[in-house]
Amino acid sequence: MDFDADQLEGRLMSHGVYVTSLDADGERIVVEYESIAAGKADAVPNREVGRVINVVRDLTETPRGVRGSVTDLDGEPVGRWHAEAEWLRALEDGELSQVEFSQRVVETITES
């Protein structure tokens, strides 16, 4: 990994996101996490997805895809989402606005 997994987990924990599994390679980062907010809403919170992506972007040197699987605090599946590496590169290059990027990610959310 070209980033510190403990730092990633610590930063996400400060946002109420508790990493249960983390896997990374040169193409993507797959994070499974428990969410306080997801349990209250019974849905994948869009703002929280944004936080996860932003923390990953802050801690990694090169854009790569991010895939998230969300559970509530009881471990019950809530949903999944993803952000493609090409979207992240387009965002960094200014070819995609933050709003357009966010819309693409939100459209990938599937509820369990």
CSV table of C-alpha atoms in Angstrom, one decimal:
chain,number,residue,atom,x,y,z
A,1,MET,CA,0.0,0.0,0.0
A,2,ASP,CA,1.3,3.5,-0.8
A,3,PHE,CA,-0.6,4.9,2.2
A,4,ASP,CA,-0.8,4.3,5.9
A,5,ALA,CA,-3.8,2.0,6.6
A,6,ASP,CA,-3.8,2.9,10.3
A,7,GLN,CA,-4.0,6.6,9.4
A,8,LEU,CA,-6.9,6.0,7.0
A,9,GLU,CA,-8.8,4.0,9.7
A,10,GLY,CA,-8.1,6.7,12.3
A,11,ARG,CA,-9.3,9.6,10.1
A,12,LEU,CA,-12.4,7.7,9.1
A,13,MET,CA,-13.1,6.7,12.7
A,14,SER,CA,-13.2,10.4,13.6
A,15,HIS,CA,-16.2,10.7,11.2
A,16,GLY,CA,-18.1,7.8,12.7
A,17,VAL,CA,-16.9,5.3,10.1
A,18,TYR,CA,-15.4,2.1,11.5
A,19,VAL,CA,-13.3,0.1,9.1
A,20,THR,CA,-13.9,-3.6,9.3
A,21,SER,CA,-11.9,-4.6,6.2
A,22,LEU,CA,-9.4,-2.8,4.0
A,23,ASP,CA,-7.9,-4.1,0.8
A,24,ALA,CA,-5.8,-2.2,-1.7
A,25,ASP,CA,-3.8,-2.7,-4.9
A,26,GLY,CA,-2.6,-0.4,-7.6
A,27,GLU,CA,-6.0,-0.2,-9.2
A,28,ARG,CA,-8.4,0.2,-6.3
A,29,ILE,CA,-9.1,0.4,-2.6
A,30,VAL,CA,-11.9,-1.7,-1.2
A,31,VAL,CA,-13.2,-0.6,2.2
A,32,GLU,CA,-15.9,-2.3,4.3
A,33,TYR,CA,-17.1,-0.3,7.2
A,34,GLU,CA,-19.7,0.1,9.9
A,35,SER,CA,-21.5,3.4,9.9
A,36,ILE,CA,-23.4,5.0,12.9
A,37,ALA,CA,-25.3,7.3,10.5
A,38,ALA,CA,-26.3,4.4,8.2
A,39,GLY,CA,-27.9,2.6,11.1
A,40,LYS,CA,-30.0,5.6,12.0
A,41,ALA,CA,-31.1,6.3,8.5
A,42,ASP,CA,-31.3,2.7,7.2
A,43,ALA,CA,-29.5,3.9,4.1
A,44,VAL,CA,-26.0,4.8,2.9
A,45,PRO,CA,-25.4,8.4,3.9
A,46,ASN,CA,-24.2,10.4,0.9
A,47,ARG,CA,-22.1,12.8,3.0
A,48,GLU,CA,-20.3,9.9,4.6
A,49,VAL,CA,-19.4,8.4,1.2
A,50,GLY,CA,-17.9,11.8,0.3
A,51,ARG,CA,-15.9,11.8,3.5
A,52,VAL,CA,-14.5,8.3,2.8
A,53,ILE,CA,-13.5,9.3,-0.7
A,54,ASN,CA,-11.9,12.5,0.4
A,55,VAL,CA,-9.8,10.8,3.1
A,56,VAL,CA,-8.6,8.2,0.6
A,57,ARG,CA,-7.7,11.0,-1.9
A,58,ASP,CA,-5.8,12.9,0.9
A,59,LEU,CA,-3.8,9.8,1.8
A,60,THR,CA,-3.0,8.3,-1.6
A,61,GLU,CA,-0.5,9.6,-4.1
A,62,THR,CA,-2.3,8.5,-7.3
A,63,PRO,CA,-6.0,8.3,-8.0
A,64,ARG,CA,-7.5,4.8,-7.9
A,65,GLY,CA,-11.0,3.4,-7.7
A,66,VAL,CA,-12.7,3.2,-4.3
A,67,ARG,CA,-15.3,0.6,-3.5
A,68,GLY,CA,-17.3,0.8,-0.3
A,69,SER,CA,-19.5,-1.7,1.5
A,70,VAL,CA,-21.5,-0.3,4.4
A,71,THR,CA,-23.0,-2.1,7.4
A,72,ASP,CA,-24.8,-0.8,10.5
A,73,LEU,CA,-23.3,-1.2,13.9
A,74,ASP,CA,-24.9,-4.7,14.2
A,75,GLY,CA,-23.0,-5.8,11.1
A,76,GLU,CA,-26.2,-5.8,8.9
A,77,PRO,CA,-25.6,-4.8,5.3
A,78,VAL,CA,-26.9,-1.4,4.4
A,79,GLY,CA,-25.5,-0.9,0.9
A,80,ARG,CA,-22.6,-0.5,-1.5
A,81,TRP,CA,-21.1,2.3,-3.6
A,82,HIS,CA,-18.0,3.0,-5.8
A,83,ALA,CA,-16.0,5.7,-7.4
A,84,GLU,CA,-14.1,4.9,-10.6
A,85,ALA,CA,-10.4,5.8,-10.9
A,86,GLU,CA,-11.0,7.6,-14.2
A,87,TRP,CA,-13.6,9.8,-12.4
A,88,LEU,CA,-11.1,10.7,-9.8
A,89,ARG,CA,-8.4,11.5,-12.4
A,90,ALA,CA,-10.9,13.7,-14.3
A,91,LEU,CA,-11.8,15.5,-11.1
A,92,GLU,CA,-8.1,16.2,-10.3
A,93,ASP,CA,-7.5,17.3,-13.9
A,94,GLY,CA,-10.5,19.7,-13.7
A,95,GLU,CA,-12.3,17.8,-16.5
A,96,LEU,CA,-15.1,16.9,-14.0
A,97,SER,CA,-16.6,19.3,-11.4
A,98,GLN,CA,-17.1,18.3,-7.8
A,99,VAL,CA,-20.9,18.3,-8.4
A,100,GLU,CA,-20.6,16.0,-11.5
A,101,PHE,CA,-18.3,13.7,-9.6
A,102,SER,CA,-20.6,13.5,-6.6
A,103,GLN,CA,-23.6,12.8,-8.8
A,104,ARG,CA,-21.8,9.9,-10.5
A,105,VAL,CA,-20.9,8.4,-7.1
A,106,VAL,CA,-24.4,8.8,-5.7
A,107,GLU,CA,-25.8,7.1,-8.7
A,108,THR,CA,-23.7,4.0,-7.9
A,109,ILE,CA,-25.2,3.6,-4.4
A,110,THR,CA,-27.2,0.4,-4.0
A,111,GLU,CA,-29.2,-0.3,-0.9
A,112,SER,CA,-29.1,-3.8,0.6
